[in-house]
XYZ file of C-alpha atoms in Angstrom:
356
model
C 107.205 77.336 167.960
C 110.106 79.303 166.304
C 110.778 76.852 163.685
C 106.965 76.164 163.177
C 106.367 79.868 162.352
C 109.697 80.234 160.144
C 108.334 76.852 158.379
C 105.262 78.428 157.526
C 106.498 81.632 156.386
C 109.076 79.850 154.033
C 105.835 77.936 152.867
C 104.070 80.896 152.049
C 107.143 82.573 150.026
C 107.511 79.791 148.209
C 103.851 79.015 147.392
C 103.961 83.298 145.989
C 106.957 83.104 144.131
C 105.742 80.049 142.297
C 102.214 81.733 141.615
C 103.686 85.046 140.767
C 104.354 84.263 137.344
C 101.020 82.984 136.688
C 99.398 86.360 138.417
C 101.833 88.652 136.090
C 100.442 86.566 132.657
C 96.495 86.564 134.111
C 96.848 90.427 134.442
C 98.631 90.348 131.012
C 97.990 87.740 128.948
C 98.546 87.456 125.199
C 95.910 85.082 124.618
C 92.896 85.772 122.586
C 89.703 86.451 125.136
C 86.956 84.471 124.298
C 83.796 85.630 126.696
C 83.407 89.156 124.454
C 83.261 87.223 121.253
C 79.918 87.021 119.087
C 80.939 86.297 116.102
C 77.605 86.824 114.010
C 76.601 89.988 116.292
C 80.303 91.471 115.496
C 79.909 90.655 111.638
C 76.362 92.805 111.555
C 78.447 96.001 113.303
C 81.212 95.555 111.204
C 79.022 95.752 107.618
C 77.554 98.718 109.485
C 80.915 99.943 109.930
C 81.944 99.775 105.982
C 78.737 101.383 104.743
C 78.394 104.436 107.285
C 82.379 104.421 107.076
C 82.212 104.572 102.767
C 79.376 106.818 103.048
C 81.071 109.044 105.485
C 84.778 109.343 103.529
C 82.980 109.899 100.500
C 80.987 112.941 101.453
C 84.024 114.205 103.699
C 86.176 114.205 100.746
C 83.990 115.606 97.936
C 82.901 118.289 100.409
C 85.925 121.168 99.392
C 85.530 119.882 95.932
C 82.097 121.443 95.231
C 83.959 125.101 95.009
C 82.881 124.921 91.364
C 79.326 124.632 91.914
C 79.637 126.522 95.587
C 81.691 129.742 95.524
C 82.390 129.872 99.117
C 83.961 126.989 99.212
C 86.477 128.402 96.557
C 90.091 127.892 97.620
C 90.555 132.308 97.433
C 87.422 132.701 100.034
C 87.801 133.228 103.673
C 85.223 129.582 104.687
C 87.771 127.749 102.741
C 90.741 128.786 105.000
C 88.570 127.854 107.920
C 87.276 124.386 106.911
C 90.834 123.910 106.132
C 92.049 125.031 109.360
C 89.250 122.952 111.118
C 90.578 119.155 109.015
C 94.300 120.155 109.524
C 93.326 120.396 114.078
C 91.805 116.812 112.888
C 94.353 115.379 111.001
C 97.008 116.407 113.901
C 95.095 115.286 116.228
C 94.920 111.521 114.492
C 98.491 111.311 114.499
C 99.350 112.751 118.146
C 95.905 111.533 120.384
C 95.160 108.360 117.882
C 97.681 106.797 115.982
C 100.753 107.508 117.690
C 99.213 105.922 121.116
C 98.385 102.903 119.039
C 101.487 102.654 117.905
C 103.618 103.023 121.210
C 100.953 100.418 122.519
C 101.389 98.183 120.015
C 105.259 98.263 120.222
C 105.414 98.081 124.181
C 102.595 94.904 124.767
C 103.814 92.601 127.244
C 103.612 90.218 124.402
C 106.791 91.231 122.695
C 110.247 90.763 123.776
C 111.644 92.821 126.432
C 114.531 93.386 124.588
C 114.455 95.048 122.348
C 110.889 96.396 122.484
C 110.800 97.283 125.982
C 114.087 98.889 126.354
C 113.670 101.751 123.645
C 110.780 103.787 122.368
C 110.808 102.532 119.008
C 107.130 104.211 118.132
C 108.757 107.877 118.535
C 112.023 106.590 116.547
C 109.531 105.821 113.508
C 107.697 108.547 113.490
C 110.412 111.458 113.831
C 112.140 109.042 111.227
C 108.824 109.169 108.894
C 108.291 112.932 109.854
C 111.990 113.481 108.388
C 111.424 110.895 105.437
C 108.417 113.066 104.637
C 110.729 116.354 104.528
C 112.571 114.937 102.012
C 110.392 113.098 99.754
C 108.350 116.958 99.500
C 111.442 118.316 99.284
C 112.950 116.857 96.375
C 109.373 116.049 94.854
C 108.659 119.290 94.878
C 112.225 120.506 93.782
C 111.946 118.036 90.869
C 108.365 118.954 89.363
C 109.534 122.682 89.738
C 112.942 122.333 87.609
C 110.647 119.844 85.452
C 107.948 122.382 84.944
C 110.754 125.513 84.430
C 112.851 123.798 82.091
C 109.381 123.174 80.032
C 108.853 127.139 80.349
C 112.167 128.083 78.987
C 111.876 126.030 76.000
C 108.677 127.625 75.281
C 110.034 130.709 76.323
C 112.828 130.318 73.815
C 110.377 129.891 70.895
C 108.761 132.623 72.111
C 111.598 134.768 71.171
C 112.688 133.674 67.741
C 109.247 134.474 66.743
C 109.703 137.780 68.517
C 112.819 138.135 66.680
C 111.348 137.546 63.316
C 108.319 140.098 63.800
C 111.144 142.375 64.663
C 111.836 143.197 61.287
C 107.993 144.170 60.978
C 107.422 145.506 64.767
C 108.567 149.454 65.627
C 111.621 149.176 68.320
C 110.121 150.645 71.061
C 106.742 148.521 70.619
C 108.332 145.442 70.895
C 110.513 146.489 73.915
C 107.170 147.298 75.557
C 105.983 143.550 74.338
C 109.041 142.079 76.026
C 108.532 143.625 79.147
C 104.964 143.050 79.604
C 105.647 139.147 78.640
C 108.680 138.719 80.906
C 106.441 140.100 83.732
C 103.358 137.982 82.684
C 106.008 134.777 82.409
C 106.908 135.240 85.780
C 103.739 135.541 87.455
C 102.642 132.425 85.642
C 105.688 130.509 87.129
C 104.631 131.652 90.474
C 101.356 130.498 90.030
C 102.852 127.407 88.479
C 105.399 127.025 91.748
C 102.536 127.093 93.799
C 99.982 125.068 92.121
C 103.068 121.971 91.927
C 103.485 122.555 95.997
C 99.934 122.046 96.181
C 100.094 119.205 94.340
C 102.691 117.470 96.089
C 101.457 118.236 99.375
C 97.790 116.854 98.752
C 99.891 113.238 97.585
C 101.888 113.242 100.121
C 99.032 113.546 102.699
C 96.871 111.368 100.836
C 99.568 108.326 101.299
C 99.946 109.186 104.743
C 96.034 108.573 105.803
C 96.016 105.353 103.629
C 98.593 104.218 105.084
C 96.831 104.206 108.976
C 93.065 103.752 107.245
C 94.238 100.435 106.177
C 95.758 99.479 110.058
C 92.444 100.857 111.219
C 90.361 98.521 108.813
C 91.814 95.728 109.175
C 91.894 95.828 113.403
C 88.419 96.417 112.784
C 87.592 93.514 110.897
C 89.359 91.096 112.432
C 87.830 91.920 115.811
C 85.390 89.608 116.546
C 83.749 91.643 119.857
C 81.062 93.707 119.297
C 82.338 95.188 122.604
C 85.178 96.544 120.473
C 83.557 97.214 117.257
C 80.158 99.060 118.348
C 81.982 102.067 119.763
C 84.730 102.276 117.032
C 81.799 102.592 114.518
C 80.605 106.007 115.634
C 84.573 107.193 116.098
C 85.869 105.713 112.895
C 83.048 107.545 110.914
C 83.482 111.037 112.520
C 86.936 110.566 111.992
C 87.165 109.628 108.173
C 84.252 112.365 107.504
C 86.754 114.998 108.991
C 90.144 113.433 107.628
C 88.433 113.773 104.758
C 87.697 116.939 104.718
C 91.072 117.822 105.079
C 92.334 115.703 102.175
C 90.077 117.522 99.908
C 90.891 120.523 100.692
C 94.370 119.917 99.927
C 93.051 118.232 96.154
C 91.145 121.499 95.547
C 93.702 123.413 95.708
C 96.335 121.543 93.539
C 93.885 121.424 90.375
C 94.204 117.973 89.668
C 91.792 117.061 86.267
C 88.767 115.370 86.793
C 90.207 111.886 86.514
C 92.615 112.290 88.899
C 90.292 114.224 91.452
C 88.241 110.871 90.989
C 91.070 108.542 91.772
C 91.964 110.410 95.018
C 88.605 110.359 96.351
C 87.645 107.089 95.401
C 91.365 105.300 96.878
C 90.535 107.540 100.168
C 86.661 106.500 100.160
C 87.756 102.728 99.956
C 90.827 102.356 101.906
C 89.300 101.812 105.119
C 86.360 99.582 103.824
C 88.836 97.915 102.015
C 90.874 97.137 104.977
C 87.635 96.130 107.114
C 86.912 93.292 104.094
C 90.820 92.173 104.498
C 89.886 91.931 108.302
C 86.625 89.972 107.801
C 88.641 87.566 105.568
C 91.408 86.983 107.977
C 89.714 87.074 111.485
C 89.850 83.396 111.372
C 93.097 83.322 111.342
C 94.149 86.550 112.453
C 95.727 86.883 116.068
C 95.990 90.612 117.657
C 97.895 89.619 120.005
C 100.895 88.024 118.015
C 104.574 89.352 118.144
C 103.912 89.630 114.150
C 100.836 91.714 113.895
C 102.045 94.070 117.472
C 105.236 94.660 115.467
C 103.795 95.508 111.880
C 101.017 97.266 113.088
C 103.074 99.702 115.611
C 105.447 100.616 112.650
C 103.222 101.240 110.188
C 100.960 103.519 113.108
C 104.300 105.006 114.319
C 105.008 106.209 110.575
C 101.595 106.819 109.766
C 101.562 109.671 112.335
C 104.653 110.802 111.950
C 103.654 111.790 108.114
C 100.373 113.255 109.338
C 102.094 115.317 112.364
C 104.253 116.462 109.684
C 102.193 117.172 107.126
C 99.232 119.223 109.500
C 102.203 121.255 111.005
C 104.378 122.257 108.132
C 102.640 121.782 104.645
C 98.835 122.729 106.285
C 98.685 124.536 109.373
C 101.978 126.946 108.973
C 101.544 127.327 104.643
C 97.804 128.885 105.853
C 98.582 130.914 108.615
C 101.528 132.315 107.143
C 99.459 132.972 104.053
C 100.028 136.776 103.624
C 95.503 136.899 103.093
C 94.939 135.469 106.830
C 98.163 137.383 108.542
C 96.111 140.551 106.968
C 92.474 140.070 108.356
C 92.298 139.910 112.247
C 88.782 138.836 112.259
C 89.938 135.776 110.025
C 93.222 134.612 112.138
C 90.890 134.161 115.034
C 87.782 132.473 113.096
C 91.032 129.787 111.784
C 92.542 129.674 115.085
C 89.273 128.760 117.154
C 88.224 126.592 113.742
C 91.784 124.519 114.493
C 91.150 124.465 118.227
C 87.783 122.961 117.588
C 89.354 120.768 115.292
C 91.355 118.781 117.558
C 89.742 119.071 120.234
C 86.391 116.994 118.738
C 88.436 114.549 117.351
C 90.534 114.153 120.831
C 86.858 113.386 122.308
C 86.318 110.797 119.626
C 89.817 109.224 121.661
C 87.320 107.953 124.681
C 85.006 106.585 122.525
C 87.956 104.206 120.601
């Protein structure tokens, strides 16, 4: 009876260590599912998705633009430094709550290799690598357009003076002492303004690369999905989202003074980035697999340093050049109308997390 009941018990190990594998890969499987798909239902939400999502973008980012037509959305009044502060609790909230979960998701799927993908966070190496890369790049952007700009002054500066000098001749001494000292102070005010204006300018590119880089990920997942399981809530989410990154973006473009023509460009690249991506999807979902060691890999990186410029950028170049600025650290009433602006900020656009 001994043996009988060892037998069986041996029978029933074996029979679970051979089916074990085949539990782990049901639970996990890297196989497309089929029972969600609808491929002409999932089409209709998708063109839904590139219309409200164009519409949505477009209206986001031309929003801080109208400060010419709209004085209180000037870049000098007190709404702008709230709507800013509002887009900036969006935009870090996109990289920390959206894209950098993607990203670690993507990099850690069952479907990859354990080694090395499961054996190292690879997601938080991008982005602190991307957040530094980002330093850098608006570091010595911004160190280059300054010397750039300066060196342009001082030439002009220079011919300033020989004409000086030849009026001289013409000009009482102590009138054109006083004319020297009131130009010298007017020259550097205008290269502070000019400093500024290039940070500005810099920061507002560097942002702008930063969200195409994630609305194209976004677009394309989109459009290659063929459930409208999937697709219907991202819809809502995705449009909320690029009306508020948006917002942001423009912000930044107002107050760097671009012309007209390159005002255009930036909204119009940031409008059609993610419909853009959606049409690469719809192209591709055919032959586009999710779930392949390719697409897990490329899309985690380019997520990973996607948020690592954004976390960057909100912190550092948004949130801290704002709240440092010496007009908000001097009017109570205004620190806590940005403060509850960025707390309302993120927290929305962390809601819009359940419904992705």
């Amino acid at each position: 009876m001994t043996n009988f009941k060892q037998t069986q018990l041996l029978t029933f190990l074996c029979c679970f260590l051979i089916l074990l594998p085949s539990l782990v890969r049901g639970d996990c499987t890297c196989e497309p599912e089929d029972e969600d798909r609808n491929k002409p239902l999932a089409l209709k939400y998708k063109m839904a998705a590139l219309v409200s999502i164009l519409v949505a973008g477009a209206i986001g980012v031309c929003f801080p633009l109208l400060g010419k037509t709209i004085k209180a959305l000037r870049p000098e009044k007190n709404v702008f430094f709230l709507i800013k502060a509002f887009a900036a609790g969006v935009i870090l909230s996109t990289g920390f709550i959206h894209v950098l979960p993607d990203a670690t998701e993507n990099l850690t799927s069952p479907c990859l290799n354990e080694n090395p993908w499961g054996k190292f966070p690879f997601a938080g190496l991008v982005a602190m690598s991307a957040a530094i890369a980002t330093l850098m790049v608006d570091m010595f952007a911004t160190s280059h357009y300054t010397k750039s700009h300066f060196n342009k002054a001082q030439q002009s500066d220079g011919g300033d003076e020989e004409k000086t000098g030849e009026h001289e001749n013409h000009v009482h001494v102590h009138t054109h002492a006083t004319h020297g000292h009131a130009h010298g102070s007017v020259s550097m005010l205008e290269r502070s303004v000019s400093s500024e204006l290039l940070r500005h300018r810099v920061v507002s590119q560097v942002l702008e690369l930063g969200i195409l880089v994630h609305s194209v990920i976004i677009g394309i997942s989109l459009g290659a999905s063929e459930s409208p399981k999937t697709i219907k809530p991202l819809v809502a989410a995705l449009t909320f989202h690029q009306f508020f990154e948006g917002m942001g973006l423009g912000g930044c473009i107002s107050q760097a003074k671009f012309k007209s023509r390159a005002v255009a460009i930036m909204a119009i690249f940031f409008s059609l980035t993610t419909p853009v991506g959606i049409a690469i999807g719809i192209g591709i979902s055919n032959v586009y697999d999710e779930n392949s060691s390719t697409a897990l890999i490329v899309e985690g990186i380019f997520n990973a340093a996607s948020a690592g410029i954004l976390i960057y950028m909100a912190l550092v170049d948004l949130l801290a050049a704002d709240f440092m600025n010496p007009k908000l650290q001097n009017n109570g009433i205004l620190q806590v109308g940005a403060s509850v602006c960025l707390l309302l900020g993120s927290g929305l656009m962390s809601l819009l997390a359940v419904w992705a």
